[in-house]
PDB file of C-alpha atoms in Angstrom:
ATOM      1  CA  MET A 565      66.344  10.235 -25.387  1.00  0.00           C
ATOM      2  CA  LYS A 566      66.511  12.804 -27.902  1.00  0.00           C
ATOM      3  CA  LYS A 567      63.658  15.187 -28.429  1.00  0.00           C
ATOM      4  CA  ASN A 568      62.685  13.519 -31.779  1.00  0.00           C
ATOM      5  CA  ASP A 569      61.932  10.386 -29.507  1.00  0.00           C
ATOM      6  CA  TRP A 570      59.424  12.222 -27.447  1.00  0.00           C
ATOM      7  CA  ILE A 571      57.846  13.614 -30.560  1.00  0.00           C
ATOM      8  CA  LEU A 572      57.392  10.207 -32.199  1.00  0.00           C
ATOM      9  CA  ALA A 573      56.048   8.824 -28.981  1.00  0.00           C
ATOM     10  CA  VAL A 574      53.462  11.571 -28.680  1.00  0.00           C
ATOM     11  CA  VAL A 575      52.498  11.686 -32.335  1.00  0.00           C
ATOM     12  CA  ILE A 576      51.593   7.937 -32.397  1.00  0.00           C
ATOM     13  CA  VAL A 577      49.575   8.206 -28.873  1.00  0.00           C
ATOM     14  CA  VAL A 578      47.662  11.276 -30.214  1.00  0.00           C
ATOM     15  CA  ILE A 579      46.714   9.281 -33.400  1.00  0.00           C
ATOM     16  CA  ALA A 580      45.745   6.382 -31.360  1.00  0.00           C
ATOM     17  CA  ALA A 581      43.694   8.476 -28.939  1.00  0.00           C
ATOM     18  CA  VAL A 582      41.755  10.319 -31.949  1.00  0.00           C
ATOM     19  CA  ILE A 583      40.919   6.749 -33.428  1.00  0.00           C
ATOM     20  CA  LEU A 584      39.801   5.747 -29.742  1.00  0.00           C
ATOM     21  CA  LEU A 585      37.845   8.580 -29.303  1.00  0.00           C
ATOM     22  CA  PHE A 586      36.163   8.249 -32.753  1.00  0.00           C
ATOM     23  CA  GLN A 587      35.303   4.714 -32.106  1.00  0.00           C
ATOM     24  CA  PHE A 588      33.765   5.648 -28.637  1.00  0.00           C
ATOM     25  CA  THR A 589      31.817   8.556 -30.020  1.00  0.00           C
ATOM     26  CA  ARG A 590      29.810   6.266 -32.445  1.00  0.00           C
ATOM     27  CA  GLY A 591      27.844   5.265 -29.770  1.00  0.00           C
ATOM     28  CA  ASN A 592      25.701   2.373 -28.108  1.00  0.00           C
ATOM     29  CA  SER A 593      23.585   0.666 -30.326  1.00  0.00           C
ATOM     30  CA  GLY A 594      20.501  -0.466 -28.190  1.00  0.00           C
ATOM     31  CA  SER A 595      18.675  -2.259 -30.763  1.00  0.00           C
ATOM     32  CA  GLY A 596      21.812  -3.375 -32.960  1.00  0.00           C
ATOM     33  CA  GLU A 597      22.569  -6.678 -34.589  1.00  0.00           C
ATOM     34  CA  VAL A 598      25.698  -8.874 -34.730  1.00  0.00           C
ATOM     35  CA  SER A 599      26.867 -10.023 -37.953  1.00  0.00           C
ATOM     36  CA  VAL A 600      28.709 -13.393 -37.826  1.00  0.00           C
ATOM     37  CA  SER A 601      31.105 -14.337 -40.658  1.00  0.00           C
ATOM     38  CA  VAL A 602      33.232 -17.243 -41.053  1.00  0.00           C
ATOM     39  CA  ASP A 603      36.524 -17.231 -43.528  1.00  0.00           C
ATOM     40  CA  GLY A 604      35.183 -13.853 -45.013  1.00  0.00           C
ATOM     41  CA  GLY A 605      31.678 -15.164 -45.948  1.00  0.00           C
ATOM     42  CA  VAL A 606      28.471 -14.003 -43.970  1.00  0.00           C
ATOM     43  CA  PHE A 607      27.190 -16.679 -41.569  1.00  0.00           C
ATOM     44  CA  GLY A 608      24.303 -15.097 -40.392  1.00  0.00           C
ATOM     45  CA  THR A 609      22.924 -11.915 -38.392  1.00  0.00           C
ATOM     46  CA  TYR A 610      21.452 -11.953 -35.169  1.00  0.00           C
ATOM     47  CA  SER A 611      19.654  -9.109 -33.066  1.00  0.00           C
ATOM     48  CA  LEU A 612      21.074  -8.032 -29.710  1.00  0.00           C
ATOM     49  CA  SER A 613      17.874  -7.402 -28.111  1.00  0.00           C
ATOM     50  CA  GLU A 614      16.723 -11.155 -28.300  1.00  0.00           C
ATOM     51  CA  ASP A 615      18.719 -13.413 -25.746  1.00  0.00           C
ATOM     52  CA  GLN A 616      20.029 -16.383 -27.876  1.00  0.00           C
ATOM     53  CA  THR A 617      22.798 -18.755 -28.353  1.00  0.00           C
ATOM     54  CA  VAL A 618      24.320 -19.260 -31.694  1.00  0.00           C
ATOM     55  CA  ASP A 619      26.168 -22.343 -32.622  1.00  0.00           C
ATOM     56  CA  ILE A 620      28.911 -21.149 -35.471  1.00  0.00           C
ATOM     57  CA  ASN A 621      29.707 -24.451 -37.495  1.00  0.00           C
ATOM     58  CA  GLY A 622      30.365 -26.343 -34.064  1.00  0.00           C
ATOM     59  CA  THR A 623      33.737 -24.550 -33.599  1.00  0.00           C
ATOM     60  CA  ASN A 624      32.556 -21.593 -31.704  1.00  0.00           C
ATOM     61  CA  ARG A 625      29.378 -20.892 -29.510  1.00  0.00           C
ATOM     62  CA  LEU A 626      28.153 -17.232 -29.292  1.00  0.00           C
ATOM     63  CA  VAL A 627      25.645 -16.104 -26.636  1.00  0.00           C
ATOM     64  CA  ILE A 628      23.557 -12.995 -26.836  1.00  0.00           C
ATOM     65  CA  GLU A 629      22.205 -11.496 -23.604  1.00  0.00           C
ATOM     66  CA  ASN A 630      21.157  -8.211 -22.126  1.00  0.00           C
ATOM     67  CA  GLY A 631      22.000  -6.587 -25.472  1.00  0.00           C
ATOM     68  CA  THR A 632      25.858  -7.660 -25.505  1.00  0.00           C
ATOM     69  CA  ALA A 633      27.264 -10.444 -27.109  1.00  0.00           C
ATOM     70  CA  ARG A 634      30.121 -12.605 -26.053  1.00  0.00           C
ATOM     71  CA  MET A 635      31.947 -15.807 -27.387  1.00  0.00           C
ATOM     72  CA  GLU A 636      31.013 -18.521 -24.704  1.00  0.00           C
ATOM     73  CA  TRP A 637      33.052 -21.356 -25.964  1.00  0.00           C
ATOM     74  CA  ALA A 638      35.690 -22.070 -28.972  1.00  0.00           C
ATOM     75  CA  ASP A 639      37.349 -25.238 -29.860  1.00  0.00           C
ATOM     76  CA  CYS A 640      40.808 -23.142 -30.624  1.00  0.00           C
ATOM     77  CA  PRO A 641      43.931 -23.612 -28.320  1.00  0.00           C
ATOM     78  CA  ASP A 642      44.272 -19.916 -27.440  1.00  0.00           C
ATOM     79  CA  GLN A 643      40.800 -19.021 -26.353  1.00  0.00           C
ATOM     80  CA  ILE A 644      41.493 -15.209 -26.839  1.00  0.00           C
ATOM     81  CA  CYS A 645      37.783 -14.873 -28.437  1.00  0.00           C
ATOM     82  CA  VAL A 646      36.397 -16.423 -25.327  1.00  0.00           C
ATOM     83  CA  GLU A 647      38.241 -14.327 -22.925  1.00  0.00           C
ATOM     84  CA  HIS A 648      37.254 -11.178 -25.035  1.00  0.00           C
ATOM     85  CA  ARG A 649      34.955  -8.834 -23.300  1.00  0.00           C
ATOM     86  CA  ALA A 650      31.281  -8.716 -24.464  1.00  0.00           C
ATOM     87  CA  VAL A 651      30.577  -6.401 -27.337  1.00  0.00           C
ATOM     88  CA  SER A 652      27.565  -4.030 -27.999  1.00  0.00           C
ATOM     89  CA  ARG A 653      28.694  -0.911 -29.630  1.00  0.00           C
ATOM     90  CA  VAL A 654      28.426  -0.511 -33.603  1.00  0.00           C
ATOM     91  CA  GLY A 655      31.849  -1.528 -34.932  1.00  0.00           C
ATOM     92  CA  GLU A 656      33.100  -3.618 -31.826  1.00  0.00           C
ATOM     93  CA  SER A 657      34.141  -7.001 -32.768  1.00  0.00           C
ATOM     94  CA  ILE A 658      35.052 -10.437 -31.515  1.00  0.00           C
ATOM     95  CA  ILE A 659      37.717 -12.262 -33.613  1.00  0.00           C
ATOM     96  CA  CYS A 660      38.700 -15.914 -33.578  1.00  0.00           C
ATOM     97  CA  LEU A 661      41.565 -16.080 -35.818  1.00  0.00           C
ATOM     98  CA  PRO A 662      42.300 -19.863 -35.799  1.00  0.00           C
ATOM     99  CA  ASN A 663      38.751 -20.572 -36.817  1.00  0.00           C
ATOM    100  CA  GLN A 664      38.439 -17.450 -39.051  1.00  0.00           C
ATOM    101  CA  VAL A 665      35.396 -16.342 -37.179  1.00  0.00           C
ATOM    102  CA  VAL A 666      34.544 -12.546 -36.957  1.00  0.00           C
ATOM    103  CA  VAL A 667      31.537 -11.446 -34.918  1.00  0.00           C
ATOM    104  CA  SER A 668      30.957  -7.643 -35.306  1.00  0.00           C
ATOM    105  CA  VAL A 669      28.190  -5.381 -34.188  1.00  0.00           C
ATOM    106  CA  VAL A 670      26.479  -3.775 -36.909  1.00  0.00           C
ATOM    107  CA  SER A 671      23.822  -0.917 -36.813  1.00  0.00           C
ATOM    108  CA  GLY A 672      20.130  -2.253 -36.577  1.00  0.00           C
ATOM    109  CA  GLU A 673      18.616   0.346 -39.095  1.00  0.00           C
ATOM    110  CA  GLU A 674      20.241  -0.045 -42.477  1.00  0.00           C
ATOM    111  CA  ALA A 675      21.741   3.360 -43.179  1.00  0.00           C
ATOM    112  CA  GLU A 676      18.473   5.166 -43.214  1.00  0.00           C
ATOM    113  CA  LEU A 677      18.332   8.564 -45.140  1.00  0.00           C
ATOM    114  CA  ASP A 678      16.347  11.143 -43.797  1.00  0.00           C
ATOM    115  CA  GLY A 679      15.991  12.544 -47.601  1.00  0.00           C
ATOM    116  CA  VAL A 680      17.878  13.046 -50.548  1.00  0.00           C
ATOM    117  CA  VAL A 681      18.435  16.493 -52.312  1.00  0.00           C
ATOM    118  CA  ARG A 682      19.032  16.165 -55.966  1.00  0.00           C
TER     119      ARG A 682
ATOM    120  CA  MET B 256      85.174 -11.924 -40.083  1.00  0.00           C
ATOM    121  CA  LYS B 257      86.258 -15.187 -38.675  1.00  0.00           C
ATOM    122  CA  ASN B 258      84.190 -14.631 -35.635  1.00  0.00           C
ATOM    123  CA  ARG B 259      80.826 -13.799 -37.555  1.00  0.00           C
ATOM    124  CA  ALA B 260      79.353 -17.567 -36.987  1.00  0.00           C
ATOM    125  CA  ALA B 261      80.331 -17.509 -33.546  1.00  0.00           C
ATOM    126  CA  TYR B 262      78.893 -14.159 -32.666  1.00  0.00           C
ATOM    127  CA  PHE B 263      75.709 -14.882 -34.560  1.00  0.00           C
ATOM    128  CA  GLY B 264      75.291 -18.212 -32.754  1.00  0.00           C
ATOM    129  CA  VAL B 265      75.428 -16.525 -29.631  1.00  0.00           C
ATOM    130  CA  PHE B 266      73.005 -13.939 -30.577  1.00  0.00           C
ATOM    131  CA  THR B 267      70.536 -16.397 -31.994  1.00  0.00           C
ATOM    132  CA  ALA B 268      70.594 -18.438 -28.618  1.00  0.00           C
ATOM    133  CA  LEU B 269      70.184 -15.300 -26.801  1.00  0.00           C
ATOM    134  CA  ALA B 270      67.238 -14.351 -28.707  1.00  0.00           C
ATOM    135  CA  LEU B 271      65.655 -17.662 -28.631  1.00  0.00           C
ATOM    136  CA  ILE B 272      66.032 -17.744 -24.904  1.00  0.00           C
ATOM    137  CA  LEU B 273      64.413 -14.570 -24.525  1.00  0.00           C
ATOM    138  CA  SER B 274      61.449 -15.484 -26.602  1.00  0.00           C
ATOM    139  CA  TYR B 275      61.188 -18.500 -24.089  1.00  0.00           C
ATOM    140  CA  VAL B 276      61.474 -16.473 -21.119  1.00  0.00           C
ATOM    141  CA  GLU B 277      58.460 -14.061 -22.822  1.00  0.00           C
ATOM    142  CA  ILE B 278      56.489 -17.224 -22.676  1.00  0.00           C
ATOM    143  CA  LEU B 279      57.163 -18.014 -19.155  1.00  0.00           C
ATOM    144  CA  ILE B 280      56.262 -14.623 -17.878  1.00  0.00           C
ATOM    145  CA  PRO B 281      52.568 -14.105 -18.525  1.00  0.00           C
ATOM    146  CA  ILE B 282      52.640 -10.347 -18.795  1.00  0.00           C
ATOM    147  CA  SER B 283      48.960  -9.593 -19.994  1.00  0.00           C
ATOM    148  CA  PHE B 284      47.958  -6.139 -21.225  1.00  0.00           C
ATOM    149  CA  GLY B 285      44.306  -7.082 -21.479  1.00  0.00           C
ATOM    150  CA  VAL B 286      44.264  -7.006 -25.174  1.00  0.00           C
ATOM    151  CA  PRO B 287      45.203 -10.394 -27.319  1.00  0.00           C
ATOM    152  CA  GLY B 288      48.429 -10.560 -28.774  1.00  0.00           C
ATOM    153  CA  VAL B 289      50.157  -7.846 -26.961  1.00  0.00           C
ATOM    154  CA  LYS B 290      53.522  -8.828 -25.922  1.00  0.00           C
ATOM    155  CA  LEU B 291      56.860  -7.419 -24.362  1.00  0.00           C
ATOM    156  CA  GLY B 292      58.939  -8.337 -27.346  1.00  0.00           C
ATOM    157  CA  LEU B 293      62.121  -9.095 -25.238  1.00  0.00           C
ATOM    158  CA  ALA B 294      63.655 -10.622 -28.163  1.00  0.00           C
ATOM    159  CA  ASN B 295      63.561  -7.349 -29.930  1.00  0.00           C
ATOM    160  CA  LEU B 296      66.442  -6.246 -27.301  1.00  0.00           C
ATOM    161  CA  ILE B 297      68.841  -8.665 -29.112  1.00  0.00           C
ATOM    162  CA  ILE B 298      67.722  -7.624 -32.410  1.00  0.00           C
ATOM    163  CA  LEU B 299      68.344  -3.857 -31.564  1.00  0.00           C
ATOM    164  CA  ILE B 300      71.728  -4.456 -30.318  1.00  0.00           C
ATOM    165  CA  VAL B 301      72.784  -6.227 -33.305  1.00  0.00           C
ATOM    166  CA  LEU B 302      71.440  -3.497 -35.329  1.00  0.00           C
ATOM    167  CA  TYR B 303      73.470  -0.966 -33.601  1.00  0.00           C
ATOM    168  CA  LYS B 304      76.642  -2.985 -33.291  1.00  0.00           C
ATOM    169  CA  THR B 305      76.746  -4.302 -36.599  1.00  0.00           C
ATOM    170  CA  ASP B 306      74.111  -3.444 -39.409  1.00  0.00           C
ATOM    171  CA  TRP B 307      70.727  -3.939 -40.782  1.00  0.00           C
ATOM    172  CA  ARG B 308      71.478  -7.028 -42.736  1.00  0.00           C
ATOM    173  CA  GLU B 309      72.808  -9.116 -39.578  1.00  0.00           C
ATOM    174  CA  ALA B 310      69.746  -7.871 -37.676  1.00  0.00           C
ATOM    175  CA  LEU B 311      67.251  -8.987 -40.387  1.00  0.00           C
ATOM    176  CA  LEU B 312      68.949 -12.297 -40.929  1.00  0.00           C
ATOM    177  CA  LEU B 313      68.898 -12.790 -37.041  1.00  0.00           C
ATOM    178  CA  SER B 314      65.219 -11.720 -36.904  1.00  0.00           C
ATOM    179  CA  VAL B 315      64.168 -14.209 -39.502  1.00  0.00           C
ATOM    180  CA  VAL B 316      66.188 -17.135 -38.092  1.00  0.00           C
ATOM    181  CA  ARG B 317      64.858 -16.245 -34.585  1.00  0.00           C
ATOM    182  CA  ILE B 318      61.319 -16.171 -35.577  1.00  0.00           C
ATOM    183  CA  MET B 319      61.528 -19.315 -37.660  1.00  0.00           C
ATOM    184  CA  LEU B 320      63.108 -21.228 -34.753  1.00  0.00           C
ATOM    185  CA  ALA B 321      60.975 -19.885 -32.108  1.00  0.00           C
ATOM    186  CA  GLY B 322      57.936 -20.659 -34.287  1.00  0.00           C
ATOM    187  CA  PHE B 323      58.588 -24.236 -34.739  1.00  0.00           C
ATOM    188  CA  ILE B 324      59.683 -24.676 -31.201  1.00  0.00           C
ATOM    189  CA  PHE B 325      56.823 -22.872 -29.227  1.00  0.00           C
ATOM    190  CA  GLY B 326      54.351 -21.941 -32.013  1.00  0.00           C
ATOM    191  CA  ASN B 327      52.875 -22.942 -35.420  1.00  0.00           C
ATOM    192  CA  MET B 328      52.794 -22.005 -38.938  1.00  0.00           C
ATOM    193  CA  PHE B 329      50.339 -19.463 -38.327  1.00  0.00           C
ATOM    194  CA  SER B 330      52.163 -17.826 -35.517  1.00  0.00           C
ATOM    195  CA  ILE B 331      55.457 -17.854 -37.875  1.00  0.00           C
ATOM    196  CA  LEU B 332      53.395 -15.765 -40.371  1.00  0.00           C
ATOM    197  CA  TYR B 333      52.188 -13.131 -38.080  1.00  0.00           C
ATOM    198  CA  SER B 334      55.675 -12.769 -36.446  1.00  0.00           C
ATOM    199  CA  LEU B 335      57.494 -12.692 -39.847  1.00  0.00           C
ATOM    200  CA  ALA B 336      55.146  -9.820 -40.902  1.00  0.00           C
ATOM    201  CA  GLY B 337      55.736  -8.050 -37.649  1.00  0.00           C
ATOM    202  CA  GLY B 338      59.550  -8.823 -37.564  1.00  0.00           C
ATOM    203  CA  VAL B 339      60.166  -7.591 -41.065  1.00  0.00           C
ATOM    204  CA  LEU B 340      58.163  -4.439 -40.940  1.00  0.00           C
ATOM    205  CA  SER B 341      59.488  -3.537 -37.464  1.00  0.00           C
ATOM    206  CA  LEU B 342      63.037  -4.041 -38.700  1.00  0.00           C
ATOM    207  CA  ALA B 343      62.671  -1.924 -41.851  1.00  0.00           C
ATOM    208  CA  ALA B 344      61.334   0.781 -39.713  1.00  0.00           C
ATOM    209  CA  MET B 345      63.946   0.502 -36.987  1.00  0.00           C
ATOM    210  CA  ALA B 346      66.705   0.547 -39.874  1.00  0.00           C
ATOM    211  CA  LEU B 347      65.192   3.704 -41.434  1.00  0.00           C
ATOM    212  CA  LEU B 348      64.687   5.452 -38.352  1.00  0.00           C
ATOM    213  CA  LYS B 349      68.350   4.636 -36.958  1.00  0.00           C
ATOM    214  CA  ARG B 350      69.598   5.922 -40.399  1.00  0.00           C
ATOM    215  CA  ARG B 351      68.122   9.353 -39.764  1.00  0.00           C
ATOM    216  CA  GLU B 352      70.409   9.692 -36.919  1.00  0.00           C
ATOM    217  CA  SER B 353      67.908  12.202 -35.243  1.00  0.00           C
ATOM    218  CA  PHE B 354      66.616   9.447 -32.973  1.00  0.00           C
ATOM    219  CA  SER B 355      68.211   7.482 -30.133  1.00  0.00           C
ATOM    220  CA  VAL B 356      67.876   3.900 -29.285  1.00  0.00           C
ATOM    221  CA  VAL B 357      64.484   4.550 -27.502  1.00  0.00           C
ATOM    222  CA  GLY B 358      62.855   6.185 -30.642  1.00  0.00           C
ATOM    223  CA  VAL B 359      64.077   3.554 -32.779  1.00  0.00           C
ATOM    224  CA  SER B 360      62.720   0.845 -30.567  1.00  0.00           C
ATOM    225  CA  ILE B 361      59.244   2.498 -30.271  1.00  0.00           C
ATOM    226  CA  GLY B 362      58.983   3.007 -33.967  1.00  0.00           C
ATOM    227  CA  GLY B 363      59.901  -0.915 -34.231  1.00  0.00           C
ATOM    228  CA  GLY B 364      57.295  -1.739 -31.535  1.00  0.00           C
ATOM    229  CA  VAL B 365      54.543   0.167 -33.276  1.00  0.00           C
ATOM    230  CA  SER B 366      55.367  -1.022 -36.969  1.00  0.00           C
ATOM    231  CA  HIS B 367      55.617  -4.658 -35.416  1.00  0.00           C
ATOM    232  CA  ASN B 368      51.954  -4.419 -34.222  1.00  0.00           C
ATOM    233  CA  ILE B 369      50.702  -2.803 -37.603  1.00  0.00           C
ATOM    234  CA  GLY B 370      52.508  -5.463 -39.419  1.00  0.00           C
ATOM    235  CA  GLN B 371      50.648  -8.326 -37.464  1.00  0.00           C
ATOM    236  CA  LEU B 372      47.250  -6.458 -37.772  1.00  0.00           C
ATOM    237  CA  LEU B 373      47.756  -6.396 -41.478  1.00  0.00           C
ATOM    238  CA  VAL B 374      48.207 -10.232 -41.714  1.00  0.00           C
ATOM    239  CA  ALA B 375      45.349 -10.505 -39.369  1.00  0.00           C
ATOM    240  CA  MET B 376      43.088  -8.315 -41.823  1.00  0.00           C
ATOM    241  CA  ILE B 377      44.178 -10.685 -44.701  1.00  0.00           C
ATOM    242  CA  ALA B 378      43.734 -13.788 -42.847  1.00  0.00           C
ATOM    243  CA  VAL B 379      40.039 -13.054 -41.696  1.00  0.00           C
ATOM    244  CA  GLU B 380      39.271 -10.856 -44.804  1.00  0.00           C
ATOM    245  CA  THR B 381      37.641  -7.931 -42.780  1.00  0.00           C
ATOM    246  CA  TYR B 382      38.672  -4.685 -42.003  1.00  0.00           C
ATOM    247  CA  GLN B 383      36.947  -5.153 -38.493  1.00  0.00           C
ATOM    248  CA  VAL B 384      40.326  -6.054 -37.195  1.00  0.00           C
ATOM    249  CA  GLY B 385      41.367  -2.610 -37.434  1.00  0.00           C
ATOM    250  CA  TYR B 386      39.550  -2.006 -34.307  1.00  0.00           C
ATOM    251  CA  TYR B 387      42.348  -3.007 -32.281  1.00  0.00           C
ATOM    252  CA  LEU B 388      44.564  -0.418 -34.001  1.00  0.00           C
ATOM    253  CA  PRO B 389      44.569   2.333 -31.299  1.00  0.00           C
ATOM    254  CA  VAL B 390      45.103  -0.011 -28.621  1.00  0.00           C
ATOM    255  CA  LEU B 391      48.158  -1.872 -30.505  1.00  0.00           C
ATOM    256  CA  LEU B 392      49.607   1.398 -31.491  1.00  0.00           C
ATOM    257  CA  ILE B 393      49.701   2.445 -27.674  1.00  0.00           C
ATOM    258  CA  ALA B 394      51.054  -0.780 -26.476  1.00  0.00           C
ATOM    259  CA  GLY B 395      53.728  -0.643 -29.392  1.00  0.00           C
ATOM    260  CA  VAL B 396      54.849   2.712 -27.782  1.00  0.00           C
ATOM    261  CA  LEU B 397      54.802   1.326 -24.569  1.00  0.00           C
ATOM    262  CA  THR B 398      56.611  -1.865 -25.196  1.00  0.00           C
ATOM    263  CA  GLY B 399      58.909   0.000 -27.564  1.00  0.00           C
ATOM    264  CA  PHE B 400      59.889   2.458 -24.835  1.00  0.00           C
ATOM    265  CA  LEU B 401      60.762  -0.143 -22.178  1.00  0.00           C
ATOM    266  CA  ILE B 402      62.854  -2.272 -24.736  1.00  0.00           C
ATOM    267  CA  GLY B 403      64.626   0.935 -26.036  1.00  0.00           C
ATOM    268  CA  ILE B 404      65.521   2.050 -22.424  1.00  0.00           C
ATOM    269  CA  ILE B 405      66.973  -1.494 -21.766  1.00  0.00           C
ATOM    270  CA  SER B 406      68.759  -1.647 -24.838  1.00  0.00           C
ATOM    271  CA  GLY B 407      70.298   1.795 -24.451  1.00  0.00           C
ATOM    272  CA  GLU B 408      71.660   0.639 -21.131  1.00  0.00           C
ATOM    273  CA  VAL B 409      73.133  -2.362 -22.567  1.00  0.00           C
ATOM    274  CA  LEU B 410      74.655  -0.677 -25.234  1.00  0.00           C
ATOM    275  CA  LYS B 411      76.253   1.902 -23.072  1.00  0.00           C
ATOM    276  CA  ARG B 412      77.821  -1.213 -21.229  1.00  0.00           C
ATOM    277  CA  ILE B 413      79.042  -3.150 -24.269  1.00  0.00           C
ATOM    278  CA  ARG B 414      80.465   0.149 -25.945  1.00  0.00           C
ATOM    279  CA  GLN B 415      83.938  -1.240 -26.029  1.00  0.00           C
ATOM    280  CA  ILE B 416      83.020  -4.368 -27.365  1.00  0.00           C
ATOM    281  CA  ASP B 417      83.571  -4.417 -31.207  1.00  0.00           C
ATOM    282  CA  LEU B 418      81.150  -6.865 -32.831  1.00  0.00           C
ATOM    283  CA  ALA B 419      81.570  -5.365 -36.327  1.00  0.00           C
ATOM    284  CA  MET B 420      81.380  -8.684 -38.604  1.00  0.00           C
ATOM    285  CA  LYS B 421      82.458  -7.219 -41.740  1.00  0.00           C
TER     286      LYS B 421
END
């Protein structure tokens, strides 16, 4: 291995670490919402603070409990979304590619501004 | 020149077998879509022993065949994006001469994952898929490193074999 190999590897890992750090510091959303979209279009938005089961077009079933959301069932062959861990942080998502279903956690409060200085 | 078809056939068979072996060993990194990329071993060796054109052809042929046998149209599309981007990155890194096989392989592994992520973004029409980027970057470095080490060892041992197909 040459020196440049190490530099390349380290640079990529550092970039990944910085993005990871950024994702984790955006914090937990206690009263967040999950936004469900199918094929790029919005399917619905559901509160994380309320335990419920959401049926998505009969192809996927999303379960929200204890402030987290997880995919309980999907009719796709790979079952990647079902095995995905539960999501609760803003920006986290569960994606079912075969059914083009995206479940992502969004902030409960719609970008509130403290004030605007003109 | 007269052996080109024969060599290419052998390499295609090897790459296909490695694709199959990869399905047999369920190495899970805990993240969807992360694979070892064993077939890239053959692509790397062909890239080093011949040139990027042969490697690109082999990569595309392998993805098509493996896709039809083990996967579906969807997986072919993903693999093609990853494979072509990966080969482009590896050919460029190799040309710079300042990287060893391991560096070239790491570049290939990372760009393969980036290519697949881009297709996923287009497929589901959302940037949320980008959430996987850091994990896929690190996975690309790790798998690229492993494949690079193995390729380096293989290349060392077949140094005297001349595979120049031109």
